[in-house]
Amino acid sequence: MTLLTTLIGTLLFAILGPIVGCLLAGLDRIISARMQGRVGPPLLQPYYDVRKLFEKESVSVNSVESVYVACALLFAVLAGGIFYSGGNLLMCVFVITLSSLFFIMAAYSTRSPYAEVGAARETLQVMCYEPMVLLMAVAFYQAANSFDVAEVLKLTHPVVCTIWLVFLGLLFILTIKLRKSPFDLSMSHHAHQEIVRGITTEMSGPTLGLVEIMHWCENVLFLGWVGMFFVWANPVSIAIAVVIVLAVYFLEIWIDNNFARVKWQFMFKSAWVVALVAGGVNVAVLAFL
């Protein structure tokens, strides 16, 4: 893929990613409310909330917090642009991890005890899901003979046929990536978080608005990873991938509303076991075939 293609893809993702992510967030709230016996907010409520945040006065505990958050959003958008322009999947993984590191640095820069606890937990979450994400990229290379996402459009069958164990592993760590219970240890949109708002405790106004937009972009990117497993040369596969992505997102919402949070020790052990069993076994089998 050329640099121009990546730049165009990044620009389009910067425009469309937050829109799709906002609609998914609104759908999340409505479905969660119905599962809890409530009517729920309107579909565009996440947009109204973020717009209100940008209308507030910018108040930060230091001058670097907003810079770190802006860098985190920038790299999240860049990762989405690389992926949806058909670029290098491994590079996409590294860039989105860099975005997470900037977000962690933003929380640590506030010197707030609650934010530091949230940042420590966020670091732990990165340690939990990163092995599985890297194994996903390696397995994708083995199945498609390339790290370029665009190669799936040339295959005679979807990559999930050969790396289905990796797909199951991705579904497990997706709960961590989407910040859903039982693995929402560092930050939660619900009132059951014992560390207040966790990693975003000291963030407010436009800075918190950027965090919400970053979360929307991340959700669109991660769900794109899910859809990637079901796309091949047949144009109908794109519609199939969209249906499966929506089904997976519904499953994540159901898990979020039906499971209590777990301790970090369980998250760490289970994520690494899944990575070694699902990802490791699948990669090893493909390596010897």
mmCIF file of C-alpha atoms in Angstrom:
data_model
loop_
_atom_site.group_PDB
_atom_site.id
_atom_site.type_symbol
_atom_site.label_atom_id
_atom_site.label_comp_id
_atom_site.label_asym_id
_atom_site.label_seq_id
_atom_site.Cartn_x
_atom_site.Cartn_y
_atom_site.Cartn_z
ATOM 1 C CA MET A 1 0.000 0.000 0.000
ATOM 2 C CA THR A 2 1.261 3.466 -0.856
ATOM 3 C CA LEU A 3 1.675 6.359 1.551
ATOM 4 C CA LEU A 4 -1.011 8.314 -0.310
ATOM 5 C CA THR A 5 -3.513 5.471 0.165
ATOM 6 C CA THR A 6 -2.805 5.390 3.884
ATOM 7 C CA LEU A 7 -3.194 9.161 4.192
ATOM 8 C CA ILE A 8 -6.513 9.094 2.334
ATOM 9 C CA GLY A 9 -7.691 6.174 4.472
ATOM 10 C CA THR A 10 -6.662 8.006 7.652
ATOM 11 C CA LEU A 11 -8.535 11.137 6.571
ATOM 12 C CA LEU A 12 -11.686 9.152 5.788
ATOM 13 C CA PHE A 13 -11.424 7.237 9.051
ATOM 14 C CA ALA A 14 -10.995 10.518 10.967
ATOM 15 C CA ILE A 15 -14.352 11.607 9.544
ATOM 16 C CA LEU A 16 -16.343 8.372 9.427
ATOM 17 C CA GLY A 17 -14.788 6.537 12.404
ATOM 18 C CA PRO A 18 -16.183 8.850 15.111
ATOM 19 C CA ILE A 19 -19.596 8.916 13.397
ATOM 20 C CA VAL A 20 -19.891 5.119 13.303
ATOM 21 C CA GLY A 21 -18.396 4.858 16.801
ATOM 22 C CA CYS A 22 -20.909 7.386 18.145
ATOM 23 C CA LEU A 23 -23.815 5.435 16.668
ATOM 24 C CA LEU A 24 -22.443 2.192 18.138
ATOM 25 C CA ALA A 25 -22.110 3.866 21.553
ATOM 26 C CA GLY A 26 -25.705 5.079 21.339
ATOM 27 C CA LEU A 27 -26.870 1.605 20.320
ATOM 28 C CA ASP A 28 -24.884 0.186 23.243
ATOM 29 C CA ARG A 29 -26.719 2.454 25.691
ATOM 30 C CA ILE A 30 -30.146 1.616 24.284
ATOM 31 C CA ILE A 31 -29.574 -2.156 24.313
ATOM 32 C CA SER A 32 -28.062 -2.011 27.815
ATOM 33 C CA ALA A 33 -31.072 -0.034 29.045
ATOM 34 C CA ARG A 34 -33.532 -2.517 27.539
ATOM 35 C CA MET A 35 -31.636 -5.395 29.165
ATOM 36 C CA GLN A 36 -32.062 -3.579 32.496
ATOM 37 C CA GLY A 37 -35.753 -2.868 31.956
ATOM 38 C CA ARG A 38 -35.291 0.833 31.115
ATOM 39 C CA VAL A 39 -36.228 2.861 28.041
ATOM 40 C CA GLY A 40 -32.756 4.291 27.621
ATOM 41 C CA PRO A 41 -31.442 7.504 26.067
ATOM 42 C CA PRO A 42 -31.806 8.534 22.403
ATOM 43 C CA LEU A 43 -29.420 7.090 19.823
ATOM 44 C CA LEU A 44 -27.419 10.341 19.551
ATOM 45 C CA GLN A 45 -27.005 10.825 23.312
ATOM 46 C CA PRO A 46 -23.223 10.117 23.157
ATOM 47 C CA TYR A 47 -22.899 12.944 20.607
ATOM 48 C CA TYR A 48 -24.854 15.325 22.856
ATOM 49 C CA ASP A 49 -22.613 14.409 25.806
ATOM 50 C CA VAL A 50 -19.390 15.006 23.870
ATOM 51 C CA ARG A 51 -20.707 18.272 22.424
ATOM 52 C CA LYS A 52 -21.453 19.451 25.953
ATOM 53 C CA LEU A 53 -17.910 18.523 27.021
ATOM 54 C CA PHE A 54 -16.408 20.661 24.245
ATOM 55 C CA GLU A 55 -18.602 23.599 25.297
ATOM 56 C CA LYS A 56 -17.126 23.547 28.791
ATOM 57 C CA GLU A 57 -14.090 25.539 29.870
ATOM 58 C CA SER A 58 -10.784 23.733 29.446
ATOM 59 C CA VAL A 59 -9.466 23.017 32.944
ATOM 60 C CA SER A 60 -6.440 20.733 33.297
ATOM 61 C CA VAL A 61 -4.165 19.994 36.232
ATOM 62 C CA ASN A 62 -1.148 20.547 33.965
ATOM 63 C CA SER A 63 -0.306 21.602 30.425
ATOM 64 C CA VAL A 64 0.746 18.197 29.090
ATOM 65 C CA GLU A 65 -2.350 16.143 29.915
ATOM 66 C CA SER A 66 -4.325 17.387 26.915
ATOM 67 C CA VAL A 67 -1.266 16.989 24.652
ATOM 68 C CA TYR A 68 -0.899 13.324 25.604
ATOM 69 C CA VAL A 69 -4.623 12.721 25.041
ATOM 70 C CA ALA A 70 -4.492 14.476 21.660
ATOM 71 C CA CYS A 71 -1.527 12.266 20.658
ATOM 72 C CA ALA A 72 -3.439 9.180 21.794
ATOM 73 C CA LEU A 73 -6.395 10.186 19.604
ATOM 74 C CA LEU A 74 -4.091 10.955 16.672
ATOM 75 C CA PHE A 75 -2.463 7.522 16.766
ATOM 76 C CA ALA A 76 -5.856 5.808 17.213
ATOM 77 C CA VAL A 77 -7.082 7.533 14.048
ATOM 78 C CA LEU A 78 -3.840 6.650 12.249
ATOM 79 C CA ALA A 79 -4.204 2.984 13.253
ATOM 80 C CA GLY A 80 -7.755 2.981 11.912
ATOM 81 C CA GLY A 81 -6.580 4.606 8.684
ATOM 82 C CA ILE A 82 -3.863 1.991 8.216
ATOM 83 C CA PHE A 83 -6.313 -0.858 8.760
ATOM 84 C CA TYR A 84 -9.231 0.346 6.672
ATOM 85 C CA SER A 85 -6.983 1.422 3.804
ATOM 86 C CA GLY A 86 -5.792 -2.197 3.590
ATOM 87 C CA GLY A 87 -2.397 -1.480 5.104
ATOM 88 C CA ASN A 88 -0.036 -3.486 7.288
ATOM 89 C CA LEU A 89 -1.901 -5.187 10.149
ATOM 90 C CA LEU A 90 1.229 -5.490 12.295
ATOM 91 C CA MET A 91 1.902 -1.765 11.930
ATOM 92 C CA CYS A 92 -1.728 -1.097 12.879
ATOM 93 C CA VAL A 93 -1.266 -3.141 16.068
ATOM 94 C CA PHE A 94 1.889 -1.236 17.015
ATOM 95 C CA VAL A 95 0.298 2.165 16.356
ATOM 96 C CA ILE A 96 -2.834 1.445 18.427
ATOM 97 C CA THR A 97 -0.578 0.219 21.248
ATOM 98 C CA LEU A 98 1.340 3.506 21.035
ATOM 99 C CA SER A 99 -2.006 5.290 21.377
ATOM 100 C CA SER A 100 -2.692 3.332 24.576
ATOM 101 C CA LEU A 101 0.727 4.290 25.967
ATOM 102 C CA PHE A 102 0.058 8.005 25.392
ATOM 103 C CA PHE A 103 -3.288 7.617 27.168
ATOM 104 C CA ILE A 104 -1.534 5.991 30.130
ATOM 105 C CA MET A 105 1.046 8.793 30.231
ATOM 106 C CA ALA A 106 -1.778 11.351 30.273
ATOM 107 C CA ALA A 107 -3.224 9.752 33.409
ATOM 108 C CA TYR A 108 0.149 9.482 35.144
ATOM 109 C CA SER A 109 0.893 13.159 34.394
ATOM 110 C CA THR A 110 -2.020 14.272 36.606
ATOM 111 C CA ARG A 111 -0.407 12.846 39.764
ATOM 112 C CA SER A 112 -3.855 11.958 41.071
ATOM 113 C CA PRO A 113 -3.982 8.788 43.208
ATOM 114 C CA TYR A 114 -7.173 7.553 41.534
ATOM 115 C CA ALA A 115 -5.854 8.332 38.056
ATOM 116 C CA GLU A 116 -2.553 6.598 38.839
ATOM 117 C CA VAL A 117 -4.395 3.472 39.988
ATOM 118 C CA GLY A 118 -6.396 3.582 36.766
ATOM 119 C CA ALA A 119 -3.201 4.073 34.722
ATOM 120 C CA ALA A 120 -1.574 1.107 36.457
ATOM 121 C CA ARG A 121 -4.584 -1.050 35.667
ATOM 122 C CA GLU A 122 -4.597 0.186 32.072
ATOM 123 C CA THR A 123 -0.940 -0.836 31.779
ATOM 124 C CA LEU A 124 -1.874 -4.256 33.142
ATOM 125 C CA GLN A 125 -4.678 -4.568 30.607
ATOM 126 C CA VAL A 126 -2.236 -3.818 27.782
ATOM 127 C CA MET A 127 0.021 -6.576 29.125
ATOM 128 C CA CYS A 128 -2.977 -8.935 29.120
ATOM 129 C CA TYR A 129 -4.293 -8.430 25.588
ATOM 130 C CA GLU A 130 -1.102 -7.570 23.692
ATOM 131 C CA PRO A 131 0.212 -11.182 23.329
ATOM 132 C CA MET A 132 -3.069 -12.300 21.750
ATOM 133 C CA VAL A 133 -3.146 -9.286 19.421
ATOM 134 C CA LEU A 134 0.417 -9.951 18.241
ATOM 135 C CA LEU A 135 -0.350 -13.636 17.692
ATOM 136 C CA MET A 136 -3.396 -12.560 15.691
ATOM 137 C CA ALA A 137 -1.140 -10.553 13.359
ATOM 138 C CA VAL A 138 1.288 -13.497 13.003
ATOM 139 C CA ALA A 139 -1.541 -15.955 12.309
ATOM 140 C CA PHE A 140 -3.038 -13.556 9.758
ATOM 141 C CA TYR A 141 0.309 -13.495 7.940
ATOM 142 C CA GLN A 142 0.395 -17.298 7.903
ATOM 143 C CA ALA A 143 -3.150 -17.493 6.518
ATOM 144 C CA ALA A 144 -2.910 -14.670 3.947
ATOM 145 C CA ASN A 145 0.843 -14.823 3.171
ATOM 146 C CA SER A 146 1.014 -11.087 3.876
ATOM 147 C CA PHE A 147 0.496 -8.572 6.681
ATOM 148 C CA ASP A 148 -1.533 -6.363 4.310
ATOM 149 C CA VAL A 149 -5.220 -6.370 5.216
ATOM 150 C CA ALA A 150 -6.150 -5.822 1.545
ATOM 151 C CA GLU A 151 -4.937 -9.355 0.765
ATOM 152 C CA VAL A 152 -8.135 -10.829 2.242
ATOM 153 C CA LEU A 153 -9.985 -9.526 -0.834
ATOM 154 C CA LYS A 154 -7.923 -11.894 -2.979
ATOM 155 C CA LEU A 155 -8.448 -15.076 -0.948
ATOM 156 C CA THR A 156 -10.712 -17.925 -2.048
ATOM 157 C CA HIS A 157 -11.971 -18.446 1.508
ATOM 158 C CA PRO A 158 -12.054 -16.381 4.726
ATOM 159 C CA VAL A 159 -9.032 -16.588 7.022
ATOM 160 C CA VAL A 160 -11.264 -17.763 9.877
ATOM 161 C CA CYS A 161 -11.293 -21.187 8.207
ATOM 162 C CA THR A 162 -7.606 -21.664 9.062
ATOM 163 C CA ILE A 163 -7.175 -19.477 12.147
ATOM 164 C CA TRP A 164 -10.481 -20.007 13.942
ATOM 165 C CA LEU A 165 -8.698 -20.607 17.243
ATOM 166 C CA VAL A 166 -7.105 -17.170 16.943
ATOM 167 C CA PHE A 167 -10.553 -15.710 16.265
ATOM 168 C CA LEU A 168 -11.863 -17.221 19.493
ATOM 169 C CA GLY A 169 -8.868 -15.773 21.330
ATOM 170 C CA LEU A 170 -9.602 -12.363 19.803
ATOM 171 C CA LEU A 171 -13.204 -12.570 21.019
ATOM 172 C CA PHE A 172 -11.928 -13.147 24.555
ATOM 173 C CA ILE A 173 -9.551 -10.180 24.673
ATOM 174 C CA LEU A 174 -12.073 -8.024 22.782
ATOM 175 C CA THR A 175 -13.930 -7.631 26.074
ATOM 176 C CA ILE A 176 -10.808 -5.998 27.501
ATOM 177 C CA LYS A 177 -10.254 -3.817 24.436
ATOM 178 C CA LEU A 178 -13.869 -2.579 24.415
ATOM 179 C CA ARG A 179 -13.683 -1.845 28.171
ATOM 180 C CA LYS A 180 -16.583 -4.123 28.997
ATOM 181 C CA SER A 181 -17.313 -5.913 32.257
ATOM 182 C CA PRO A 182 -15.905 -8.196 33.672
ATOM 183 C CA PHE A 183 -12.620 -6.644 32.475
ATOM 184 C CA ASP A 184 -13.355 -2.906 32.848
ATOM 185 C CA LEU A 185 -10.752 -2.466 35.565
ATOM 186 C CA SER A 186 -9.111 0.822 34.566
ATOM 187 C CA MET A 187 -12.115 2.839 33.414
ATOM 188 C CA SER A 188 -15.844 2.276 33.442
ATOM 189 C CA HIS A 189 -18.855 4.161 32.112
ATOM 190 C CA HIS A 190 -20.938 2.712 34.939
ATOM 191 C CA ALA A 191 -21.270 3.753 38.565
ATOM 192 C CA HIS A 192 -19.845 0.540 40.034
ATOM 193 C CA GLN A 193 -16.182 1.568 39.692
ATOM 194 C CA GLU A 194 -14.496 1.765 43.107
ATOM 195 C CA ILE A 195 -11.763 4.125 41.815
ATOM 196 C CA VAL A 196 -14.268 6.818 40.722
ATOM 197 C CA ARG A 197 -13.579 7.306 36.983
ATOM 198 C CA GLY A 198 -10.263 5.528 37.101
ATOM 199 C CA ILE A 199 -7.805 6.616 34.451
ATOM 200 C CA THR A 200 -9.965 9.616 33.440
ATOM 201 C CA THR A 201 -10.617 10.898 36.980
ATOM 202 C CA GLU A 202 -8.788 14.214 36.454
ATOM 203 C CA MET A 203 -9.880 14.700 32.841
ATOM 204 C CA SER A 204 -12.741 17.064 32.045
ATOM 205 C CA GLY A 205 -14.132 19.347 29.357
ATOM 206 C CA PRO A 206 -12.577 19.124 25.865
ATOM 207 C CA THR A 207 -9.884 16.692 27.082
ATOM 208 C CA LEU A 208 -12.512 14.193 28.214
ATOM 209 C CA GLY A 209 -14.339 14.789 24.935
ATOM 210 C CA LEU A 210 -11.221 13.728 23.025
ATOM 211 C CA VAL A 211 -11.051 10.574 25.173
ATOM 212 C CA GLU A 212 -14.629 9.676 24.233
ATOM 213 C CA ILE A 213 -13.923 10.212 20.517
ATOM 214 C CA MET A 214 -10.780 8.072 20.842
ATOM 215 C CA HIS A 215 -12.871 5.316 22.427
ATOM 216 C CA TRP A 216 -15.319 5.478 19.503
ATOM 217 C CA CYS A 217 -12.473 5.158 16.994
ATOM 218 C CA GLU A 218 -10.957 2.247 18.922
ATOM 219 C CA ASN A 219 -14.284 0.402 18.927
ATOM 220 C CA VAL A 220 -14.638 0.780 15.156
ATOM 221 C CA LEU A 221 -11.068 -0.448 14.654
ATOM 222 C CA PHE A 222 -11.408 -3.475 16.936
ATOM 223 C CA LEU A 223 -14.706 -4.513 15.377
ATOM 224 C CA GLY A 224 -12.973 -4.159 12.008
ATOM 225 C CA TRP A 225 -10.481 -6.763 13.198
ATOM 226 C CA VAL A 226 -13.410 -9.105 13.837
ATOM 227 C CA GLY A 227 -14.879 -8.491 10.390
ATOM 228 C CA MET A 228 -11.489 -9.076 8.755
ATOM 229 C CA PHE A 229 -11.761 -12.783 9.569
ATOM 230 C CA PHE A 230 -14.878 -13.212 7.395
ATOM 231 C CA VAL A 231 -13.970 -11.259 4.237
ATOM 232 C CA TRP A 232 -12.695 -12.928 1.065
ATOM 233 C CA ALA A 233 -12.859 -12.368 -2.707
ATOM 234 C CA ASN A 234 -16.660 -12.620 -2.822
ATOM 235 C CA PRO A 235 -18.327 -9.148 -2.432
ATOM 236 C CA VAL A 236 -21.154 -10.769 -0.430
ATOM 237 C CA SER A 237 -18.598 -11.510 2.291
ATOM 238 C CA ILE A 238 -18.580 -7.840 3.315
ATOM 239 C CA ALA A 239 -22.282 -8.022 4.202
ATOM 240 C CA ILE A 240 -21.657 -11.280 6.068
ATOM 241 C CA ALA A 241 -18.795 -9.653 7.984
ATOM 242 C CA VAL A 242 -20.997 -6.694 8.984
ATOM 243 C CA VAL A 243 -23.709 -9.024 10.320
ATOM 244 C CA ILE A 244 -21.148 -11.026 12.326
ATOM 245 C CA VAL A 245 -19.573 -7.831 13.693
ATOM 246 C CA LEU A 246 -22.958 -6.584 14.909
ATOM 247 C CA ALA A 247 -23.661 -9.986 16.474
ATOM 248 C CA VAL A 248 -20.290 -9.915 18.268
ATOM 249 C CA TYR A 249 -20.950 -6.374 19.510
ATOM 250 C CA PHE A 250 -24.344 -7.479 20.848
ATOM 251 C CA LEU A 251 -22.615 -10.397 22.598
ATOM 252 C CA GLU A 252 -20.151 -7.971 24.234
ATOM 253 C CA ILE A 253 -23.021 -5.785 25.462
ATOM 254 C CA TRP A 254 -24.752 -8.866 26.883
ATOM 255 C CA ILE A 255 -21.557 -9.916 28.670
ATOM 256 C CA ASP A 256 -21.127 -6.372 30.014
ATOM 257 C CA ASN A 257 -24.602 -6.446 31.559
ATOM 258 C CA ASN A 258 -24.522 -9.970 32.978
ATOM 259 C CA PHE A 259 -21.070 -10.436 34.514
ATOM 260 C CA ALA A 260 -19.535 -8.775 37.549
ATOM 261 C CA ARG A 261 -16.018 -7.373 37.464
ATOM 262 C CA VAL A 262 -13.169 -9.728 38.277
ATOM 263 C CA LYS A 263 -9.823 -9.196 39.976
ATOM 264 C CA TRP A 264 -6.812 -8.267 37.875
ATOM 265 C CA GLN A 265 -5.123 -11.574 38.724
ATOM 266 C CA PHE A 266 -7.881 -13.548 37.002
ATOM 267 C CA MET A 267 -7.817 -11.254 33.985
ATOM 268 C CA PHE A 268 -4.059 -11.598 33.623
ATOM 269 C CA LYS A 269 -3.979 -15.384 33.993
ATOM 270 C CA SER A 270 -6.972 -16.045 31.755
ATOM 271 C CA ALA A 271 -5.802 -13.677 28.978
ATOM 272 C CA TRP A 272 -2.351 -15.256 28.839
ATOM 273 C CA VAL A 273 -3.752 -18.803 28.966
ATOM 274 C CA VAL A 274 -6.101 -17.988 26.081
ATOM 275 C CA ALA A 275 -3.238 -16.405 24.130
ATOM 276 C CA LEU A 276 -0.986 -19.439 24.620
ATOM 277 C CA VAL A 277 -3.683 -22.034 23.933
ATOM 278 C CA ALA A 278 -5.721 -20.368 21.182
ATOM 279 C CA GLY A 279 -3.069 -18.212 19.541
ATOM 280 C CA GLY A 280 -0.004 -20.336 20.256
ATOM 281 C CA VAL A 281 -1.529 -23.629 19.151
ATOM 282 C CA ASN A 282 -2.999 -22.143 15.958
ATOM 283 C CA VAL A 283 0.281 -20.457 14.997
ATOM 284 C CA ALA A 284 2.271 -23.616 15.765
ATOM 285 C CA VAL A 285 -0.039 -25.821 13.701
ATOM 286 C CA LEU A 286 0.160 -23.488 10.690
ATOM 287 C CA ALA A 287 3.941 -23.276 11.056
ATOM 288 C CA PHE A 288 4.321 -27.052 10.765
ATOM 289 C CA LEU A 289 1.759 -27.595 8.010
#
